[in-house]
Coordinates of C-alpha atoms in Angstrom, one line a residue:
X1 CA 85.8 33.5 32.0
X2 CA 84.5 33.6 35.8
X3 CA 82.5 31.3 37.2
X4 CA 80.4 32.2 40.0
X5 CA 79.3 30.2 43.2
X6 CA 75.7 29.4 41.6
X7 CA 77.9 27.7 38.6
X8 CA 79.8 26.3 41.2
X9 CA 77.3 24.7 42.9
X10 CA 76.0 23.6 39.5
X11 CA 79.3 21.6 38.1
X12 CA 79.4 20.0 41.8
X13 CA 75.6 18.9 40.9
X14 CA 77.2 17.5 38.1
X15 CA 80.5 15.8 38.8
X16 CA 78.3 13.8 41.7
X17 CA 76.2 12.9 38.9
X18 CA 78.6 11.5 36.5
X19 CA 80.3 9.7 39.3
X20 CA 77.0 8.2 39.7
X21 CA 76.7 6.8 36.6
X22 CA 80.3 5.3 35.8
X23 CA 80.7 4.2 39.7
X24 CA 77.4 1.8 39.6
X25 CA 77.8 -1.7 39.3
X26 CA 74.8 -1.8 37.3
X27 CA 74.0 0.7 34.0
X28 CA 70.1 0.2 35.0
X29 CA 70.8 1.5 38.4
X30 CA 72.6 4.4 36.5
X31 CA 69.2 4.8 34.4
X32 CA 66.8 4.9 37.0
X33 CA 68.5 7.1 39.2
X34 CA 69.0 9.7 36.3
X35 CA 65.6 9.7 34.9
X36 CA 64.4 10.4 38.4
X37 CA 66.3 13.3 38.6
X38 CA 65.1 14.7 34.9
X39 CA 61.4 13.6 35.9
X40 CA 59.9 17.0 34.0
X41 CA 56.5 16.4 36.8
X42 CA 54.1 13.9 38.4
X43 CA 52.5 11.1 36.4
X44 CA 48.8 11.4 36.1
X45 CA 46.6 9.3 38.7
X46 CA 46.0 6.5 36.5
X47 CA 49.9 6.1 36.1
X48 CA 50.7 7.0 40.0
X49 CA 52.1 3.6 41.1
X50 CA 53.7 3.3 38.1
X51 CA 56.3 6.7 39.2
X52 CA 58.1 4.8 41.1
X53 CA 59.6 2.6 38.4
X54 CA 60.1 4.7 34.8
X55 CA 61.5 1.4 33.6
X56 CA 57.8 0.1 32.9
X57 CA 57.1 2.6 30.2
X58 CA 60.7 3.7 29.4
X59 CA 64.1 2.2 28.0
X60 CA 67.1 4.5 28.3
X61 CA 68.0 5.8 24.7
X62 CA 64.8 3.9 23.8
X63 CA 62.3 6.1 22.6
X64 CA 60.6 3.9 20.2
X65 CA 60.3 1.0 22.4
X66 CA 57.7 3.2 24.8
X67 CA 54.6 2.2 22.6
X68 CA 55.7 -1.5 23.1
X69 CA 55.9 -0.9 26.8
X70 CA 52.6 0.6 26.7
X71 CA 51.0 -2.6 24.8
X72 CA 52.2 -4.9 27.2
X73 CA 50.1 -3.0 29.9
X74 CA 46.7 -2.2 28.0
X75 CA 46.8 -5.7 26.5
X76 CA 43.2 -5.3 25.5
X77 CA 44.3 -2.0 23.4
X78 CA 46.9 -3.8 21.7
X79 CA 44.8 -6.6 20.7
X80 CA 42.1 -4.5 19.4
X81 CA 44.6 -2.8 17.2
X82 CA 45.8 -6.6 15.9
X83 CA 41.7 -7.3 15.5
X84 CA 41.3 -4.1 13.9
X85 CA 38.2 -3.7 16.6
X86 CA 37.6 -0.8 18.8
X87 CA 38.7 2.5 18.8
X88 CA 42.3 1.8 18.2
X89 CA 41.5 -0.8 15.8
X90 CA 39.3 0.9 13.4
X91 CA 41.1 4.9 13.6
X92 CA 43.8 4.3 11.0
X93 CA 46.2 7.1 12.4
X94 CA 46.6 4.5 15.2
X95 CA 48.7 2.0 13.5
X96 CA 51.2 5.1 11.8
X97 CA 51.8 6.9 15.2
X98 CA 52.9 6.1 18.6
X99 CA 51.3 6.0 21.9
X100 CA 52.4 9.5 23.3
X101 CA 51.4 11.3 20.1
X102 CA 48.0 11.0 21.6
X103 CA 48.8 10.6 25.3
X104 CA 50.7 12.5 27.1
X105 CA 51.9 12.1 30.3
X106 CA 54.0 13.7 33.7
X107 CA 51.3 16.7 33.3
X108 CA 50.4 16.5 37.2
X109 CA 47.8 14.0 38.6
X110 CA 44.6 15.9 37.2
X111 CA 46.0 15.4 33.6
X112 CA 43.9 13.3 30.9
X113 CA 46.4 11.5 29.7
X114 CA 44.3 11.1 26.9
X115 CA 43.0 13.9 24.1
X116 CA 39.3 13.4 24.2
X117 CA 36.6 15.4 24.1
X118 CA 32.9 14.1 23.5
X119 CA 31.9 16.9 21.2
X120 CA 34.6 15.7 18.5
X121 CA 34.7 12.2 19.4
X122 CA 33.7 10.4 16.2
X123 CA 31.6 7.2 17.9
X124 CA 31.6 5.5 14.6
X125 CA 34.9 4.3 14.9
X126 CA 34.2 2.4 18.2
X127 CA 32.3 -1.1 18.2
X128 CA 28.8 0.6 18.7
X129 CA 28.5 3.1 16.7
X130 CA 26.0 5.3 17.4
X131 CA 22.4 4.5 15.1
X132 CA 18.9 5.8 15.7
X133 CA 18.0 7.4 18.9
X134 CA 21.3 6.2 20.5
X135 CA 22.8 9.5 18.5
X136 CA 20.6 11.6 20.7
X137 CA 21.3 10.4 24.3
X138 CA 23.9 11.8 26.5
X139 CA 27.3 10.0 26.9
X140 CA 26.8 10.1 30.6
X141 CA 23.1 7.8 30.0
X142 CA 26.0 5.1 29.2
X143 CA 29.5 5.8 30.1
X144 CA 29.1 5.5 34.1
X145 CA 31.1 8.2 36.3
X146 CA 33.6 6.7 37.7
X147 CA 33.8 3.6 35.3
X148 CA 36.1 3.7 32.3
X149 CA 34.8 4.8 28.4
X150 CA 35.2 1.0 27.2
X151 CA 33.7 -0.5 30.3
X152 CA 30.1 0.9 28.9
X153 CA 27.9 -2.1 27.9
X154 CA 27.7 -2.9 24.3
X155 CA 24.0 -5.3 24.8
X156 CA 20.8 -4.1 24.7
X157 CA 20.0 -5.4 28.3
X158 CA 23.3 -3.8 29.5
X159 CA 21.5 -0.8 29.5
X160 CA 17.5 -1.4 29.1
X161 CA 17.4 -4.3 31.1
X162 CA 14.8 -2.8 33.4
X163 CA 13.6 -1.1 30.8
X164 CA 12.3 -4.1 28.4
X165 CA 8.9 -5.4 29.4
X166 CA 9.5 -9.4 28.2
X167 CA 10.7 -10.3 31.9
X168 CA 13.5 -12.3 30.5
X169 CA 11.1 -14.6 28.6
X170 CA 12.5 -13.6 25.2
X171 CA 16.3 -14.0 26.1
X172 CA 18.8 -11.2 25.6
X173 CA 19.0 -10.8 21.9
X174 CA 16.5 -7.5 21.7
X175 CA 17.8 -6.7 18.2
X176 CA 16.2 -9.9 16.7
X177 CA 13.3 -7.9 17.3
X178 CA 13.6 -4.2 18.3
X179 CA 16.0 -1.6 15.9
X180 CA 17.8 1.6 17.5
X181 CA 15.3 3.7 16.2
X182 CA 12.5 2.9 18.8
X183 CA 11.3 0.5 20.7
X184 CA 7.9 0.0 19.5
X185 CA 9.0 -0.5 16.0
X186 CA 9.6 -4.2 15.8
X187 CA 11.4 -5.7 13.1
X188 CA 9.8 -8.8 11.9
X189 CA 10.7 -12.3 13.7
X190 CA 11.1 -14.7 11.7
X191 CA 8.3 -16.9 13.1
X192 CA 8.6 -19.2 10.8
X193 CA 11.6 -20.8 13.1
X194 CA 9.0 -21.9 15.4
X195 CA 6.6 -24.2 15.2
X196 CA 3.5 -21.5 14.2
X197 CA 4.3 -20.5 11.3
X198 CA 2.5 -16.8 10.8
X199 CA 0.1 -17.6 7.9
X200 CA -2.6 -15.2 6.8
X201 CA -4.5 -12.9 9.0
X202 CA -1.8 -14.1 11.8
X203 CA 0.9 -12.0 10.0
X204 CA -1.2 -8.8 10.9
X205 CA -1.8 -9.8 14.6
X206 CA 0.1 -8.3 17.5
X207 CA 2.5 -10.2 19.4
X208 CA 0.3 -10.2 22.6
X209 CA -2.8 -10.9 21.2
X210 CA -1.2 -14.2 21.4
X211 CA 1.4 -14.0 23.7
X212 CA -0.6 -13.0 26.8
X213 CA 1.1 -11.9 29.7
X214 CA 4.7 -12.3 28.0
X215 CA 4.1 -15.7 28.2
X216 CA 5.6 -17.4 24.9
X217 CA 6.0 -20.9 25.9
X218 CA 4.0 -24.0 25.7
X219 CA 1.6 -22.0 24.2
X220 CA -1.2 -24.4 22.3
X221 CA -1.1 -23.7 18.3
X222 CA -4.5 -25.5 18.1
X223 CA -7.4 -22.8 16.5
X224 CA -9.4 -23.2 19.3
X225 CA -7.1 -22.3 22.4
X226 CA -7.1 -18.4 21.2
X227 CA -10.5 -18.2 18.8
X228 CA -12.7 -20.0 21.0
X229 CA -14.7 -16.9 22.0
X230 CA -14.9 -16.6 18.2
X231 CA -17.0 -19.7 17.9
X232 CA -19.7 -18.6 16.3
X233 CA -21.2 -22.2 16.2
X234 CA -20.6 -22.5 20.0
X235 CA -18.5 -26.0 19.1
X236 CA -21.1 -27.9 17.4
X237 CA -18.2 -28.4 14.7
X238 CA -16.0 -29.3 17.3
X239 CA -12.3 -27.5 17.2
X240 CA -10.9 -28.3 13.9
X241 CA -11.8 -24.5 12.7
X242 CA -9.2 -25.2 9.7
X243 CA -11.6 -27.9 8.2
X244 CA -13.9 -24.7 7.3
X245 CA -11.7 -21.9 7.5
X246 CA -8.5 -20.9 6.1
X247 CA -6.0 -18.3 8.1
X248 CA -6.7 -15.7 5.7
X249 CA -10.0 -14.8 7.3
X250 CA -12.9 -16.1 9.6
X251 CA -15.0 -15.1 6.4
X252 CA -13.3 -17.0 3.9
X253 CA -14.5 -21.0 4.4
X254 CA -12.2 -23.5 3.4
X255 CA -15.1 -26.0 3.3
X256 CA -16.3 -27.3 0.1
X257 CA -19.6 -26.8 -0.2
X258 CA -20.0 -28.7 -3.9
X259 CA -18.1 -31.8 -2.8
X260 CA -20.0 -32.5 0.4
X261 CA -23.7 -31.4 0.0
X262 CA -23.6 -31.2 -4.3
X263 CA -24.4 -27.6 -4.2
X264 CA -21.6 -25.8 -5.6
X265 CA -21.8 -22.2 -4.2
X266 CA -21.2 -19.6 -7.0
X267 CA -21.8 -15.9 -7.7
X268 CA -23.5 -14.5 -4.7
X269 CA -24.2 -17.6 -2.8
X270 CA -20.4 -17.7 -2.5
X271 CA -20.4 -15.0 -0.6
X272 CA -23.7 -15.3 1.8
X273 CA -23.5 -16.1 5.3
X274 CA -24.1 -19.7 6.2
X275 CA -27.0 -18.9 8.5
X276 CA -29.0 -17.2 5.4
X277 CA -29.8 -20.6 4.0
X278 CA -29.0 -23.0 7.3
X279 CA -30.5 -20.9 10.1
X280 CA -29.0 -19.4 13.2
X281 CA -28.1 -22.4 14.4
X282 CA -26.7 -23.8 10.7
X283 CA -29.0 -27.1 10.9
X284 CA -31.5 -26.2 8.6
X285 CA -30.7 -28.3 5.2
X286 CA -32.8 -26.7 2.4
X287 CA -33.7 -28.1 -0.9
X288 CA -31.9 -27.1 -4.0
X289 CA -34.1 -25.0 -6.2
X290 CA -34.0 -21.4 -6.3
X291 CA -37.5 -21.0 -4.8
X292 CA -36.8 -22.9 -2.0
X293 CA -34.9 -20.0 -0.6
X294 CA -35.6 -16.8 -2.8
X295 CA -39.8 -17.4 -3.1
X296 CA -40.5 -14.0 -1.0
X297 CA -37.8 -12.6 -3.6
X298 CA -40.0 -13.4 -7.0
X299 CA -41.3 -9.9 -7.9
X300 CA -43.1 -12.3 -10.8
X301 CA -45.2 -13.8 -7.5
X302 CA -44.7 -17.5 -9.5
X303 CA -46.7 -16.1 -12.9
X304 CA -43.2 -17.4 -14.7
X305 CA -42.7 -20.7 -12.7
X306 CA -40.1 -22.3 -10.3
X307 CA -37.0 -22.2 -12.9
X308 CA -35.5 -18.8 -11.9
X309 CA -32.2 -20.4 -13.1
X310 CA -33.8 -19.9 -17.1
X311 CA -33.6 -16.0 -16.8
X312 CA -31.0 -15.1 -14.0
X313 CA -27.7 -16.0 -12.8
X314 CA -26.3 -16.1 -9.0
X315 CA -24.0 -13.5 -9.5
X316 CA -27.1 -11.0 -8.6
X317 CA -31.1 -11.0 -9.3
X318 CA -30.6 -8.0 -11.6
X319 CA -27.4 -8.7 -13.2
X320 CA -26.6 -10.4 -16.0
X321 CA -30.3 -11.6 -17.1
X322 CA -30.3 -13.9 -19.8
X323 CA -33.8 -14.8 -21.3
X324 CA -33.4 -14.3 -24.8
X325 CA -35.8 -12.1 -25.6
X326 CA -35.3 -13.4 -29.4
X327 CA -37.6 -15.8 -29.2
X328 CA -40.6 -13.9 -28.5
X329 CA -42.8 -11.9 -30.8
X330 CA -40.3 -8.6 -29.8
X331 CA -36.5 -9.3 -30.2
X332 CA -34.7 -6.2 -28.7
X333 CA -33.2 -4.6 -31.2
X334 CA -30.6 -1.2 -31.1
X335 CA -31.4 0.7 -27.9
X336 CA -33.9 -1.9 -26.8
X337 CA -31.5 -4.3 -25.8
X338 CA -29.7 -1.3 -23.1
X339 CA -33.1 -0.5 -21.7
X340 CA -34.5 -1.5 -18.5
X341 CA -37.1 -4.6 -18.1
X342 CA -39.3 -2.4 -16.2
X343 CA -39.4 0.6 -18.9
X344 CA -41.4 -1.7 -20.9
X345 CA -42.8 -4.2 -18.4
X346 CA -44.9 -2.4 -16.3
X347 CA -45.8 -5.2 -14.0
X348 CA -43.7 -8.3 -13.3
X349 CA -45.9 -10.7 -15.3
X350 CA -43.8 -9.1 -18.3
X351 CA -46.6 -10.5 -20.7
X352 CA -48.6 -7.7 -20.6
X353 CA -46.3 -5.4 -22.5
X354 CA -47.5 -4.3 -26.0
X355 CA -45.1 -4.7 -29.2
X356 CA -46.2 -1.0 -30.8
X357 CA -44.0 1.8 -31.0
X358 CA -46.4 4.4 -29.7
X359 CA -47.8 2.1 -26.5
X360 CA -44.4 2.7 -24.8
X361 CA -43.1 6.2 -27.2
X362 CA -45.9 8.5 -26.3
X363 CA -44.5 11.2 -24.8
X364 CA -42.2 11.1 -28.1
X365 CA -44.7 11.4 -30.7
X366 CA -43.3 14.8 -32.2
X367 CA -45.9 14.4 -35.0
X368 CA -49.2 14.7 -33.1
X369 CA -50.0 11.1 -34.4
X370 CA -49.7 13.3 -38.8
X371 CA -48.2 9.7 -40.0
X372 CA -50.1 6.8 -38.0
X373 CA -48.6 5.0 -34.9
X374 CA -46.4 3.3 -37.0
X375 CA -43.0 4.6 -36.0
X376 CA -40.8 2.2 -37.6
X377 CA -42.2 3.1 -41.0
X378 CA -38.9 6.3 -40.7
X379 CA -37.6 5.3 -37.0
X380 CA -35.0 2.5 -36.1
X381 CA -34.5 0.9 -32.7
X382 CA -31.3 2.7 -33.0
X383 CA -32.4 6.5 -32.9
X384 CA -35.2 8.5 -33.5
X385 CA -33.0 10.5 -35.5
X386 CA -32.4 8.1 -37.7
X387 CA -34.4 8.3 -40.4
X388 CA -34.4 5.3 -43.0
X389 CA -37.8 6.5 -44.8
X390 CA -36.9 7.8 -48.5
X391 CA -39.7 9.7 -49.9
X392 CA -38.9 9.1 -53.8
X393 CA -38.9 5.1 -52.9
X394 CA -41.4 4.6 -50.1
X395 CA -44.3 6.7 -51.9
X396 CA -45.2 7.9 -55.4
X397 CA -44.2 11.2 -55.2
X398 CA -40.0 11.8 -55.3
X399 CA -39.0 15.0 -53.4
X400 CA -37.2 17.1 -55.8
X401 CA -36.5 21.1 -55.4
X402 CA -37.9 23.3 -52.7
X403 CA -40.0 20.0 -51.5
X404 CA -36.6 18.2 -50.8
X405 CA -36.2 21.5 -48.2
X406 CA -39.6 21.6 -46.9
X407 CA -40.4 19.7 -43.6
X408 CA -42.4 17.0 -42.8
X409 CA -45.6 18.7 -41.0
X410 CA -45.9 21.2 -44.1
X411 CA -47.9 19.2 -46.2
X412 CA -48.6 16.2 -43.4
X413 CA -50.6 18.6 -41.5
X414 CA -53.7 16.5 -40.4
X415 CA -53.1 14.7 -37.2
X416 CA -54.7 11.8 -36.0
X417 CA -54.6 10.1 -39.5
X418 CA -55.4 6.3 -40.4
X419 CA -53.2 6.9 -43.5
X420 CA -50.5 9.5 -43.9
X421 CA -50.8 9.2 -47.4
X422 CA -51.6 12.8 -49.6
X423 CA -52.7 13.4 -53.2
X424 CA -49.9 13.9 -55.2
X425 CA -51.3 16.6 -57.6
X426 CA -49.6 20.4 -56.8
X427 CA -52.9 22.4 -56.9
X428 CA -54.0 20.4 -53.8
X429 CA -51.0 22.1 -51.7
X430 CA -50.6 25.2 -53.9
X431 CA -54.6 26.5 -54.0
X432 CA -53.6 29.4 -52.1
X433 CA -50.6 30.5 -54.3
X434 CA -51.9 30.4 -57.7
X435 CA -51.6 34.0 -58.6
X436 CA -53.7 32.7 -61.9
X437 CA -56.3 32.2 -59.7
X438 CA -57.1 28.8 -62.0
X439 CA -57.2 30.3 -65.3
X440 CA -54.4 28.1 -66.4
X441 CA -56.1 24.7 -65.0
X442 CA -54.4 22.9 -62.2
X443 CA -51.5 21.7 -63.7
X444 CA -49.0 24.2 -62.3
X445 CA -46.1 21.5 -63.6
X446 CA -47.2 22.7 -67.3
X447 CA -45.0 25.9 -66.3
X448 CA -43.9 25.8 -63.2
X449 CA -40.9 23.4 -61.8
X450 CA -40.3 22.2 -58.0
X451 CA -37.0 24.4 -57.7
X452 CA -39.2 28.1 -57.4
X453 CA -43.1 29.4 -58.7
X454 CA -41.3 32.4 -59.5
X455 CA -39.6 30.7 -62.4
X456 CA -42.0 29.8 -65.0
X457 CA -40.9 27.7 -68.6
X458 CA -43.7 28.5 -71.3
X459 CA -43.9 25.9 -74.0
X460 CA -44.8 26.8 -77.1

């Protein structure tokens, strides 16, 4: 075999080398210089200063001890890998591989060392993941140029600190109160850790209605320092609101009316403004009785005395009457006892009303007045098409045949009657159909039955 002058020149490469390495005093000498020579390129420019020493991330014949090396540099990576924090703590390839599978190096000094790229970066395994509209903003609106990926902040003023409007009087802890998802949507403080508890109406109020001017110390919890424009009573009752009212509403009065004047307030005089019976100025006392304060109210104009209290109740003047109409000359009976006072009662004296059927039921007289004003006689209170009248027990003469088909105004025909009461004898309705024309008398039952005239029984 030949060897040419290129080989040549090789070998000679060679033998210096190997005299290099068993003619040092020292076999880290020997290292150094050979790995310097097998350098494959230039570290990248975060590992520059490092180039000049391979012994900080390598150990000759050492592979496995690189990722050690590398820990003892980016101490805060290996102890978010022991914490199980960060990204290198909470990616679980981490812990199975070593540090070159991901980073590579001696690529040039414009080489990433690292294999990153923000579309595929899953945030979620860092210590902010990303929640609400933080998944929407750019990477650059928090990782700086210039500034390294885990330098971003990681608090809410880190990044919206001239953003949030509190001026510092609130602290730093924004997510006490604010979520990711927007600003204006405030989770609830727990104001009950202060020494105003939110009670009431004061649950629904904004923040600043109190808090004006982001002011949120020293603030007075007494009613009047923030309702005293509310005063109706312009302090005559001093500024102990809560003696009267309750949080719940300006409208809703703690104050017991019973115990302290011995008028308990019920039905609608619960809910009436205090300046309907005490004035404008609530320092009219009125007396007790009814007509003391609802005179201009009595549609009876007094005919039925001071004692309104005997017929109605406070939930309202036309609710829940109670006069017992029982004990007059006219207990309301069936549909009387739905129907109105005033259907009956024309006036309010309500003793002018008259106890017959027909002095209220006029329009209803269907019968043209055949069978007297006395309705009751077939009607009940019930319905006028209830009929209790029974012909067979009521009068002489039983309905039987073609008379238990016929109607009423057939044989009651006269109107305006003091009696509705008819003979009972057949000729007196049958004159017209006595084909006989009376030569058999007028007793057409001597042939004739009630079920047809055509059918005729002779007796012998």
């Amino acid at each position: 075999m030949k060897i040419g002058m290129t080989d040549m020149a090789w070998l000679a490469r060679l033998g210096v080398v190997l005299l290099m390495l068993f003619g040092a005093a020292s076999l880290g000498l020997a290292q150094n210089t050979v790995e310097s020579l097998v350098q494959p390129d230039a570290l990248s420019a975060a590992h520059a200063k490092l180039e000049a020493d391979c012994s900080s991330c390598h150990r000759a014949f050492g592979k496995a001890a690189q990722t050690s090396l590398c820990a003892d540099c980016h101490k805060a990576v290996r102890d978010d890998i022991a914490k199980g924090t960060g990204f290198h703590g909470r990616e679980p390839l981490v812990r199975k591989s070593e540090c070159f599978n991901c980073h590579a190096e001696h690529k040039g000094r414009d080489f990433k060392p690292a294999r990153f790229t923000a579309i595929t970066f899953d945030h979620a395994k860092t210590d902010f993941p990303l929640a609400g509209k933080h998944a929407g903003v750019e990477c650059s609106g928090c990782h700086k140029p210039g500034r390294k990926l885990s330098e971003a902040p990681k608090t809410c003023v880190g990044c919206h600190d001239a953003d949030q409007p509190h001026k510092g009087n609130l602290g730093t802890e924004c997510q006490s109160c604010h979520g990711a998802s927007d600003w204006t949507s405030i989770a609830p403080f727990d104001h009950g850790k202060t020494r105003f508890p939110l009670l009431g109406a004061h649950v629904r109020t904004t923040c600043f209605s109190c808090h004006v001017g982001e002011v949120y110390q020293g603030l007075s919890s007494a009613c009047a320092a923030c309702h005293a424009v509310q005063d109706v009573h312009s302090g005559r009752f001093g500024a102990d609101c809560e003696a009267c009212h309750t949080v719940d509403n300006w409208k809703h009065k703690a104050f017991d009316h019973g115990k302290a004047t011995g008028f308990i307030l019920a039905g609608a005089h619960a809910t009436a403004s205090c300046s309907q019976c005490h004035g404008a100025t609530l320092t009219s006392k009125p007396p007790k009785g009814c007509a003391a304060c609802h005179a201009a109210q009595d549609a009876h104009k007094g005919q039925l005395g001071k004692d309104c209290a005997a017929c109605h109740q406070t939930a309202a003047w036309r609710q829940d009457v109670t006069f017992n109409h029982a004990k007059t000359k006219f207990p309301l009976l069936g549909q009387h006892a739905a129907v109105a006072c005033e259907a009956c009662h024309a006036t309010p004296a309500f003793q002018d009303a008259r106890a017959k059927c027909a002095a209220c039921h006029k329009d209803a007289a269907v019968h043209d007045g055949r069978f007297t004003g006395r309705c009751e006689t077939c009607h009940t209170a019930n319905s006028w098409k209830e009929i209790v009248f029974d012909h067979g027990r009521d009068t002489k003469f039983k309905l039987t045949g073609v008379h238990a088909k016929t109607g009423c105004n057939a044989c009651h025909k006269q109107r305006n009657v003091s009696s509705a009461a008819l003979p009972t004898d057949c000729y007196s309705c049958h004159r017209a159909q006595d084909v006989h024309r009376g030569a058999f008398g007028r007793d057409c039952a001597a042939c004739h039955a009630t079920s047809s005239f055509k059918t005729a029984v002779i007796r012998k």
